[in-house]
Short mmCIF file of C-alpha atoms in Angstrom, two decimals:
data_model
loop_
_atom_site.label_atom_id
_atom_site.label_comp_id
_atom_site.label_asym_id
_atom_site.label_seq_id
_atom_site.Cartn_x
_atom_site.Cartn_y
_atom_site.Cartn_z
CA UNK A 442 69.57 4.69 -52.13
CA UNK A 443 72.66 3.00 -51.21
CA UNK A 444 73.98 -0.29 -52.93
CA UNK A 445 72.84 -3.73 -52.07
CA UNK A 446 75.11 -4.91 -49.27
CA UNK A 447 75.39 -8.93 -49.24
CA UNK A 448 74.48 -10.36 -45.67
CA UNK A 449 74.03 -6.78 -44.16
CA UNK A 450 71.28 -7.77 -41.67
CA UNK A 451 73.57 -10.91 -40.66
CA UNK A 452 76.90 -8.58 -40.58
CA UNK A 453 75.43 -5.87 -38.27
CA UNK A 454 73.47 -8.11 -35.80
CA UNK A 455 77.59 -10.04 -35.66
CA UNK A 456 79.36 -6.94 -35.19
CA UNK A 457 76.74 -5.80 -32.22
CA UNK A 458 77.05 -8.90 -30.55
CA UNK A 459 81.27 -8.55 -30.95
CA UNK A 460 81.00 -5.12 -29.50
CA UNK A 461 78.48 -5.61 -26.51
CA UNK A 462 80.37 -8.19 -25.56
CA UNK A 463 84.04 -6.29 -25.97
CA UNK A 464 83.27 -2.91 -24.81
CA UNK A 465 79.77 -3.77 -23.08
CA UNK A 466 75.96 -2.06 -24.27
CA UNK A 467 76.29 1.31 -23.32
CA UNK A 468 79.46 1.85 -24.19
CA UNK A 469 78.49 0.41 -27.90
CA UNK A 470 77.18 2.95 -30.50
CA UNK A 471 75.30 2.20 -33.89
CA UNK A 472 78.34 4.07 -35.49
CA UNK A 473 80.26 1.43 -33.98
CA UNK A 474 78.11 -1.32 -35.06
CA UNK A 475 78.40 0.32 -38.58
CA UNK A 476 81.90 0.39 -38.86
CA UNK A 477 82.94 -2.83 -37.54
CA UNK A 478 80.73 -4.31 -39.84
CA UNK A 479 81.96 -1.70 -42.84
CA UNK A 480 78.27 -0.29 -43.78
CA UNK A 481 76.90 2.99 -42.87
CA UNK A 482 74.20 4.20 -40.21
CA UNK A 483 72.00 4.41 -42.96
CA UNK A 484 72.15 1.24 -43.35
CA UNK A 485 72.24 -0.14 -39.88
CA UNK A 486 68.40 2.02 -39.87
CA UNK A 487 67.24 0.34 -43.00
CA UNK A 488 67.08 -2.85 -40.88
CA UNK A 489 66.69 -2.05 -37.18
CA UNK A 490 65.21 0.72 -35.72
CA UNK A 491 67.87 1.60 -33.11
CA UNK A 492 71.16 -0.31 -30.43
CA UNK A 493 68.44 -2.51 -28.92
CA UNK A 494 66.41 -3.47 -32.28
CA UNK A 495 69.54 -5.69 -33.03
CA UNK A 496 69.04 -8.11 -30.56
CA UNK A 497 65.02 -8.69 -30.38
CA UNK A 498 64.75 -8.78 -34.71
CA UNK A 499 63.86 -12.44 -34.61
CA UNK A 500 60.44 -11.75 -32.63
CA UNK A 501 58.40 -11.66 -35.86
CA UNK A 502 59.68 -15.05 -37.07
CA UNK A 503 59.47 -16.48 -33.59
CA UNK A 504 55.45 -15.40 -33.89
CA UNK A 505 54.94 -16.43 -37.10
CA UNK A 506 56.09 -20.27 -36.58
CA UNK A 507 54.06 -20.49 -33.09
CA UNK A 508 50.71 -19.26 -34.41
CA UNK A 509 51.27 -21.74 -37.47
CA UNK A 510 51.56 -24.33 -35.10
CA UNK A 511 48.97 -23.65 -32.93
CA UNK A 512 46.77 -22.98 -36.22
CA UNK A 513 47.93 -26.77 -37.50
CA UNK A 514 47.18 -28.57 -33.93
CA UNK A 515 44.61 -30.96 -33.90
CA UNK A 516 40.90 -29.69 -32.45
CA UNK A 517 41.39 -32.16 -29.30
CA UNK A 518 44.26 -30.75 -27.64
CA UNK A 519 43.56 -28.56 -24.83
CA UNK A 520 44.60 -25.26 -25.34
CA UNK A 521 47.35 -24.70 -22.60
CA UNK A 522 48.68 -28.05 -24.40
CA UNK A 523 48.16 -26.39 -27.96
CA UNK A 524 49.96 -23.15 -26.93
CA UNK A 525 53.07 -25.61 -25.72
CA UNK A 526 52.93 -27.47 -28.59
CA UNK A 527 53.15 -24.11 -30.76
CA UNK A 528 56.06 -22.84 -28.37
CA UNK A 529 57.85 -26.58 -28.70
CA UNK A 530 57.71 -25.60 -32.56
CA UNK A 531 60.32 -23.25 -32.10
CA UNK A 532 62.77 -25.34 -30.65
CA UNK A 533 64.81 -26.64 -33.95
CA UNK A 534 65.44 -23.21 -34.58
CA UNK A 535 66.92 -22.11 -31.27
CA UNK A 536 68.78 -25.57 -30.66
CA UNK A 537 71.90 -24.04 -32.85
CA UNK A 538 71.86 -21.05 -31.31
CA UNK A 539 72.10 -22.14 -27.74
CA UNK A 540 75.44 -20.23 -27.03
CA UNK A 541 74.19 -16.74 -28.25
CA UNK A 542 70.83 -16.94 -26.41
CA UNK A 543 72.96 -17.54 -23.21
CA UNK A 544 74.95 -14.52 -24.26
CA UNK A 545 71.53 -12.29 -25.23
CA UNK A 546 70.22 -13.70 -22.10
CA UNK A 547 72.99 -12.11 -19.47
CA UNK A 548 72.83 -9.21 -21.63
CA UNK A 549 68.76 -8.69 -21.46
CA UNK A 550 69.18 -9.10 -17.40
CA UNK A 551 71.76 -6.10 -16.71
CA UNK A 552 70.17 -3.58 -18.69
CA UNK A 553 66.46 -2.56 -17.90
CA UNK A 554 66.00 -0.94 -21.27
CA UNK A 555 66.67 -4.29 -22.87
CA UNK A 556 64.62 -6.15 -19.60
CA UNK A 557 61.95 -3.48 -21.38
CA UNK A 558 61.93 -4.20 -24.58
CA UNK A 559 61.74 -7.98 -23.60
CA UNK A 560 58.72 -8.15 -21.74
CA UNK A 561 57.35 -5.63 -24.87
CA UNK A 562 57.98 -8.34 -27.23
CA UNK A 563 56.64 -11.43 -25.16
CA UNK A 564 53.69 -9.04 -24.15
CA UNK A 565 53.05 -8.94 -28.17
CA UNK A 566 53.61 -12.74 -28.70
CA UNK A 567 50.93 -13.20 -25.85
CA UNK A 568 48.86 -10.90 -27.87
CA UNK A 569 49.17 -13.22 -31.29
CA UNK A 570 48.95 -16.46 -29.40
CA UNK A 571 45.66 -15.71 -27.99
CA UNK A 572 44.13 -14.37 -31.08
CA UNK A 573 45.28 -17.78 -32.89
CA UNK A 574 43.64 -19.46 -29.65
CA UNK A 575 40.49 -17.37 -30.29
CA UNK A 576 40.61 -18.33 -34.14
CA UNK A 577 40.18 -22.27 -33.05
CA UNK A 578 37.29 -20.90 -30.96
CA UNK A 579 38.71 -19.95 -27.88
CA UNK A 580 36.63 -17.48 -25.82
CA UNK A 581 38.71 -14.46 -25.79
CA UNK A 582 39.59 -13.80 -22.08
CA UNK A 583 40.01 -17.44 -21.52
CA UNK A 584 42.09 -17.21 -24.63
CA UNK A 585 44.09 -14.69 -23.45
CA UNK A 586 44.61 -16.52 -19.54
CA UNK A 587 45.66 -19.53 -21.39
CA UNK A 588 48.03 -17.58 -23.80
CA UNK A 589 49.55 -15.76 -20.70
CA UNK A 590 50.03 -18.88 -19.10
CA UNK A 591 52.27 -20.02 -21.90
CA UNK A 592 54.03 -17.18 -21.83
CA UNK A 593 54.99 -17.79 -18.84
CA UNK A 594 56.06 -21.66 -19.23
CA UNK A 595 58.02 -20.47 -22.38
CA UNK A 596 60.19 -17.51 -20.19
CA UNK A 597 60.65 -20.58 -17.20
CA UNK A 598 61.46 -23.11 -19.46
CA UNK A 599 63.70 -21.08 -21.99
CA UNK A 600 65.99 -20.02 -18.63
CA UNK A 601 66.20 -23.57 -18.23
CA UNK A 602 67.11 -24.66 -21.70
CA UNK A 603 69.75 -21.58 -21.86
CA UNK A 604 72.00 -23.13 -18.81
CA UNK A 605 70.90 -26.91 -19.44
CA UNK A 606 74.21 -28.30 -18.82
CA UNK A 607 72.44 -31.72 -19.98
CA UNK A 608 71.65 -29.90 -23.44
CA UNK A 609 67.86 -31.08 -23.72
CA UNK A 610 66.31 -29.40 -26.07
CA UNK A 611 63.59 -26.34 -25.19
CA UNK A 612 60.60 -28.54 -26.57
CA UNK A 613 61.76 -31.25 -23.10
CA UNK A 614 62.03 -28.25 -21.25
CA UNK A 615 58.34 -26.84 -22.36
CA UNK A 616 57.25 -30.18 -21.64
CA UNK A 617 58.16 -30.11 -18.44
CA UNK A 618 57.63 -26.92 -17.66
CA UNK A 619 54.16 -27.89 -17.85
CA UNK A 620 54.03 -30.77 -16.13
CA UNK A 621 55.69 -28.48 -13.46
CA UNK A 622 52.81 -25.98 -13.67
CA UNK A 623 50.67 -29.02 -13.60
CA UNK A 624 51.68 -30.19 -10.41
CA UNK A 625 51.29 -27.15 -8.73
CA UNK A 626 47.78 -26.79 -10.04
CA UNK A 627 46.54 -29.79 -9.02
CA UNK A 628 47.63 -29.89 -5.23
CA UNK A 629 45.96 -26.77 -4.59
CA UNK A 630 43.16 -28.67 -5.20
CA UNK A 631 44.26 -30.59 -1.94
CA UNK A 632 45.00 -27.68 0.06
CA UNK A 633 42.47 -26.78 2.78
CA UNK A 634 40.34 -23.72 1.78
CA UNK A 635 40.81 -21.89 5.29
CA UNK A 636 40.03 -18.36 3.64
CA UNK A 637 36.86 -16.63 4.87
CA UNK A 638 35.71 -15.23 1.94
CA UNK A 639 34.68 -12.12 4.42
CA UNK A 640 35.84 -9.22 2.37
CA UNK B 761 63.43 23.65 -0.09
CA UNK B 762 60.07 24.55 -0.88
CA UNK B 763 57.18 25.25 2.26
CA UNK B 764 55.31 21.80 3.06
CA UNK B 765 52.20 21.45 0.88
CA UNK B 766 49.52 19.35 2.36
CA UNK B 767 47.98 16.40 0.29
CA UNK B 768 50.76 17.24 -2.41
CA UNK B 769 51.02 13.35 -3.57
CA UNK B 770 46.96 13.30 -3.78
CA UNK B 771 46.37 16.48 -5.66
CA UNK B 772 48.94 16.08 -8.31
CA UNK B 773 47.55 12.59 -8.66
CA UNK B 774 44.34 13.97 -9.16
CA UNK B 775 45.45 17.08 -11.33
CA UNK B 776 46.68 14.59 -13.79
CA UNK B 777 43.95 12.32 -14.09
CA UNK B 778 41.91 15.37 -14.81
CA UNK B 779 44.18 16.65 -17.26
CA UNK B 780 44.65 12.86 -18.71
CA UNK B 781 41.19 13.06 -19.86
CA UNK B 782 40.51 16.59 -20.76
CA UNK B 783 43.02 16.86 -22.93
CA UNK B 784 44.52 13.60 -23.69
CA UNK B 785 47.73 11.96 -22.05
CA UNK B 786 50.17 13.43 -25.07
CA UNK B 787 48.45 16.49 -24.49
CA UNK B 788 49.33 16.89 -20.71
CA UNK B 789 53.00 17.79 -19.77
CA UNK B 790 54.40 18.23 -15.99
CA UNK B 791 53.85 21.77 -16.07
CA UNK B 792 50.16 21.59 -16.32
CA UNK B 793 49.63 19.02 -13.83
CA UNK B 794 51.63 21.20 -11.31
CA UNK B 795 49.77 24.37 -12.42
CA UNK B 796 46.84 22.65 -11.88
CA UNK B 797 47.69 21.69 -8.64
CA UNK B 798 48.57 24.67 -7.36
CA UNK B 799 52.43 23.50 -7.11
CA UNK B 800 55.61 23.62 -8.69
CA UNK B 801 57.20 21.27 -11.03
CA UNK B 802 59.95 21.31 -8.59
CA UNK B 803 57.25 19.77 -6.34
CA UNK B 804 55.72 17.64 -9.03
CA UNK B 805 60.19 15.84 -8.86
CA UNK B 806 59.73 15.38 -5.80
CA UNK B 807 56.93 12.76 -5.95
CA UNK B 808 57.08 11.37 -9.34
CA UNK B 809 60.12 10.95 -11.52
CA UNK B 810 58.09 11.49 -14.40
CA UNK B 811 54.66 11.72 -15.88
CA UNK B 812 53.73 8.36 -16.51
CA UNK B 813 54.76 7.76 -13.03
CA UNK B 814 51.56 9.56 -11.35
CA UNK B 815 50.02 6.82 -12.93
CA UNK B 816 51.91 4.06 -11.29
CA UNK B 817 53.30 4.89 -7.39
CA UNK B 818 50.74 2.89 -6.04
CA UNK B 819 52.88 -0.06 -7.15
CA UNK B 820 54.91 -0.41 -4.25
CA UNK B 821 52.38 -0.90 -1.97
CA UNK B 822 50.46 -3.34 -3.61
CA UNK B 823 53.92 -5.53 -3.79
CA UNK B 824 53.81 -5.03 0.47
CA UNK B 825 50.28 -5.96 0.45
CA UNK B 826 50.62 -9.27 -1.84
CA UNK B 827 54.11 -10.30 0.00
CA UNK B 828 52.95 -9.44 3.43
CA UNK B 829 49.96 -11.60 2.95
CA UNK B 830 51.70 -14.70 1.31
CA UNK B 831 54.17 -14.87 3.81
CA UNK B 832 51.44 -14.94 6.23
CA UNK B 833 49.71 -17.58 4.29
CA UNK B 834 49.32 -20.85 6.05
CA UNK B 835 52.50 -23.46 5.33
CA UNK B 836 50.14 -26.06 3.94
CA UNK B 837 48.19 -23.75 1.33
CA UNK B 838 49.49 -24.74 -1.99
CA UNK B 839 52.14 -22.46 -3.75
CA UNK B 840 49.22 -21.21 -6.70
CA UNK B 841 46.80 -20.57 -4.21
CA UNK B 842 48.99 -18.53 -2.12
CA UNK B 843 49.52 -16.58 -4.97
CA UNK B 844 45.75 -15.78 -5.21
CA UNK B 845 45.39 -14.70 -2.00
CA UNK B 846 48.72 -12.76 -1.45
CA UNK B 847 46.63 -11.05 -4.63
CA UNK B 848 43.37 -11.24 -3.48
CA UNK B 849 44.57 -9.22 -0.50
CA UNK B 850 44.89 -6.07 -2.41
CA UNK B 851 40.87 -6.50 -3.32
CA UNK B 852 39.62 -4.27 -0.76
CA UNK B 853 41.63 -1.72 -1.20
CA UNK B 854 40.89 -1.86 -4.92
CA UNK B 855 37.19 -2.04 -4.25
CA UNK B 856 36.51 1.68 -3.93
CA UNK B 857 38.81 2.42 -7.25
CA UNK B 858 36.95 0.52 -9.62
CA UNK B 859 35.90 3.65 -11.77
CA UNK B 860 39.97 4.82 -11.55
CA UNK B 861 41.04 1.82 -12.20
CA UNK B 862 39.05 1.22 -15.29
CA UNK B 863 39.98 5.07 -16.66
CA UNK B 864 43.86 4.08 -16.20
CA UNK B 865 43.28 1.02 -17.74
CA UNK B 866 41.90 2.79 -20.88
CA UNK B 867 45.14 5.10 -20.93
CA UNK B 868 47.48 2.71 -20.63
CA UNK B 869 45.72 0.08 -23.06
CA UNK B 870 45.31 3.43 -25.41
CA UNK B 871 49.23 4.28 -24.85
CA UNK B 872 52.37 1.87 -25.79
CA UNK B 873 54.69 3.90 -22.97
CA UNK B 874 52.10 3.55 -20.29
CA UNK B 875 52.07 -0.13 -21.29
CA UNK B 876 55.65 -0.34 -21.52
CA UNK B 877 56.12 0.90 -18.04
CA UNK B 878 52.84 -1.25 -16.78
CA UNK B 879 54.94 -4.60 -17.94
CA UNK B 880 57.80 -3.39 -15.97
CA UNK B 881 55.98 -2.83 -12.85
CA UNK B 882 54.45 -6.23 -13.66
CA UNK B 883 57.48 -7.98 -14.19
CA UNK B 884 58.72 -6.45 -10.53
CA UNK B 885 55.98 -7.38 -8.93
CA UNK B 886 56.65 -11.32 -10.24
CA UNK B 887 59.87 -11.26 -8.85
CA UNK B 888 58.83 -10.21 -5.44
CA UNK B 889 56.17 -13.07 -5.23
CA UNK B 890 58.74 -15.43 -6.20
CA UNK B 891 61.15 -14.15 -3.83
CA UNK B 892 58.62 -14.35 -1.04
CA UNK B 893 57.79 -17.70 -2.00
CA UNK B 894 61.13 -19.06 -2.25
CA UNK B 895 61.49 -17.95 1.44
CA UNK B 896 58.47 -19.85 2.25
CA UNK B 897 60.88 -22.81 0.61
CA UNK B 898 59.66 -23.47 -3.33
CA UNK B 899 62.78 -23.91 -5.01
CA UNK B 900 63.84 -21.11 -7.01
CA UNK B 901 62.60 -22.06 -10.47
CA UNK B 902 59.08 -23.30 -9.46
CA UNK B 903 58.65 -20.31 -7.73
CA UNK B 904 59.38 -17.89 -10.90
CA UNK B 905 56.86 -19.82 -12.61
CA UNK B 906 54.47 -19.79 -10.19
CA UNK B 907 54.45 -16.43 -9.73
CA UNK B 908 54.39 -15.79 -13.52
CA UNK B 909 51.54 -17.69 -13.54
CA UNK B 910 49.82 -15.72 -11.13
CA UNK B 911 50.43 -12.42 -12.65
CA UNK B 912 48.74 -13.66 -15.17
CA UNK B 913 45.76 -14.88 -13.22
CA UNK B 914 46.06 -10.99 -11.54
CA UNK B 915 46.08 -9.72 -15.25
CA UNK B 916 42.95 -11.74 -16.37
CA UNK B 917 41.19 -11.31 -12.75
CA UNK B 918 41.40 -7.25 -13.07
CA UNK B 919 40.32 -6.89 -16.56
CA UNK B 920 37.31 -8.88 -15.66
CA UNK B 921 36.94 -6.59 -12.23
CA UNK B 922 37.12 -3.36 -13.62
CA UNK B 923 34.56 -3.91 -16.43
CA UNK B 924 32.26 -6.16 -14.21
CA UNK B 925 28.62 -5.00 -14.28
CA UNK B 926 27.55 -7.37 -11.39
CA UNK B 927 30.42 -5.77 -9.32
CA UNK B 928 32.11 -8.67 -8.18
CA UNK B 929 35.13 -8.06 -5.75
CA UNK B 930 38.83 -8.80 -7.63
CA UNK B 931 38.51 -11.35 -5.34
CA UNK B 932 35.86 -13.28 -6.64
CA UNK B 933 37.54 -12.51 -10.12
CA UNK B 934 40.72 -13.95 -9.13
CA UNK B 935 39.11 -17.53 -7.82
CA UNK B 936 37.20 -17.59 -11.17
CA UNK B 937 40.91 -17.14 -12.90
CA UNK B 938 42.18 -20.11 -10.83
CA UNK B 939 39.06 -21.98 -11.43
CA UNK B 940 39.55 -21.79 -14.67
CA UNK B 941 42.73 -22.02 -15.39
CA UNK B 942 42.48 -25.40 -13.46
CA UNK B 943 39.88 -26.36 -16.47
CA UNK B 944 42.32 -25.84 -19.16
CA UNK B 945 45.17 -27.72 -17.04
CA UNK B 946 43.78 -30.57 -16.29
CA UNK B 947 41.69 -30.86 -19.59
CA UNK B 948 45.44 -31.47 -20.67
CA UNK B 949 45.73 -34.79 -19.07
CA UNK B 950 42.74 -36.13 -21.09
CA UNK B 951 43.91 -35.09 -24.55
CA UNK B 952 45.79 -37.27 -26.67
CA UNK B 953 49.54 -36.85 -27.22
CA UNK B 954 49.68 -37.51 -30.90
CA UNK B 955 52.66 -35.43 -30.57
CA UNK B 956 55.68 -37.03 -31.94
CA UNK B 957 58.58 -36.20 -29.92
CA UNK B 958 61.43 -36.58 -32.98
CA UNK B 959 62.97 -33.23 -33.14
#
């Protein structure tokens, strides 16, 4: 019921950031948020859900512009390369926001509820990239290996991207994430298979 | 204070797997579970912090198992395939759980808190690998990502186990993982990169 407020979504997510960072997470309340942005509660639930909500609304969006790029790849890329190549799509729009994903980063490791809703959220992208994989004709557990896989080059190569003091951008640090992953793939293959398989 | 109840840890366990499928997981609070095992809730504290926890104290000793075993892997064994069988330890003492395994895998997959708290335990269990493998001397990074990778080998490798009609060993399932994950990584190096890298 309450009037339109210009940039509300923009103003609250500011003012949360402000406050974690000033009086630290717990100590931060949505009535907080609310006021140092001037809006209500009500308002603060019309957009996020609750404290943690603020920090994690950009999931969707991130989703949305991977499976469109893994939907758009050509037929002949492999798929662990098609999932990268999806992930590398949403490097423009984190390059800007380099600072704040450091800050959201240090943040998401010293408070397990946020740690929780993190692995929630890249659990669900896992989810979406492997149906998109399935779409192209990906058998679904395969799909699902390969999507995990991503997941996990994305989380290694975002941690690198967030402290890059050379600022490459996260689509070099996918890149090489995977060529990382490679490497440790393929020298297995030259590692002596000394395992009874006994059991 | 309470007198010493024998098998306490075991018959809860078992009261609320019972109770988990009689009357649904919602359905179920600590109170029954006691009751049904004959205790107290007091005693119920005592083992589990909560409810969903019954369903995931085993966790902790499946870390031991996986750790001790990689850092008795031989030094020359590759870092991914240490990873498998650090995890491929923990197959024969899966082996006589399958129809457990496969009933908790229904709750949790049927239950967004169980899942919640199954990514946590998850995400622990990464960090230990990659903690056990960085003292076997992979460089911090690689090892994160390694082990990342292998939980989600572990992930694929145990869906596949618990709903295997030929009754293949989570052994077996988690050399099929790595097997095929090796398919869709190298299948990378002969794709083309049409991928123009002007962002």
């Amino acid at each position: 019921m309450g009037r339109w407020e210009p940039n509300a979504h923009e103003r609250l997510q500011h003012a949360a950031l402000e406050l974690f960072h000033e009086r630290g997470y717990d100590h931060t309340t949505v009535g907080d948020i609310a006021a140092r942005a001037g809006l209500t509660e009500r308002t603060f639930f019309r957009y996020f859900t609750d404290k943690r909500e603020v920090l994690f609304s950009g999931a969707n969006d991130l989703a949305a512009i991977i499976v469109t790029a893994i939907a758009a790849a050509p037929t002949d890329v492999a798929p662990l390369d098609t999932v990268v190549l999806g992930l590398a799509a949403t490097a423009p729009g984190f390059e800007p926001r380099r600072a704040y994903a450091r800050r959201r980063q240090t943040l998401i490791t010293a408070h397990p509820e946020l740690h929780e809703r993190e692995l929630i959220k890249l659990a669900a992208l896992a989810t979406a990239i492997a149906t998109s994989l399935h779409h192209r004709g990906l058998p679904r557990p395969a799909a699902s290996l390969v999507a995990e896989t991503g997941i996990a080059l994305f989380k290694h190569a975002f941690e690198r991207w967030v402290d890059d003091a050379k600022k490459h951008d996260l689509a070099h640090h996918l890149q090489a994430a995977l060529a990382e992953l490679r490497v440790v793939t393929a020298a297995a293959a030259r590692a002596p298979r000394r395992r009874a398989r006994s059991a």
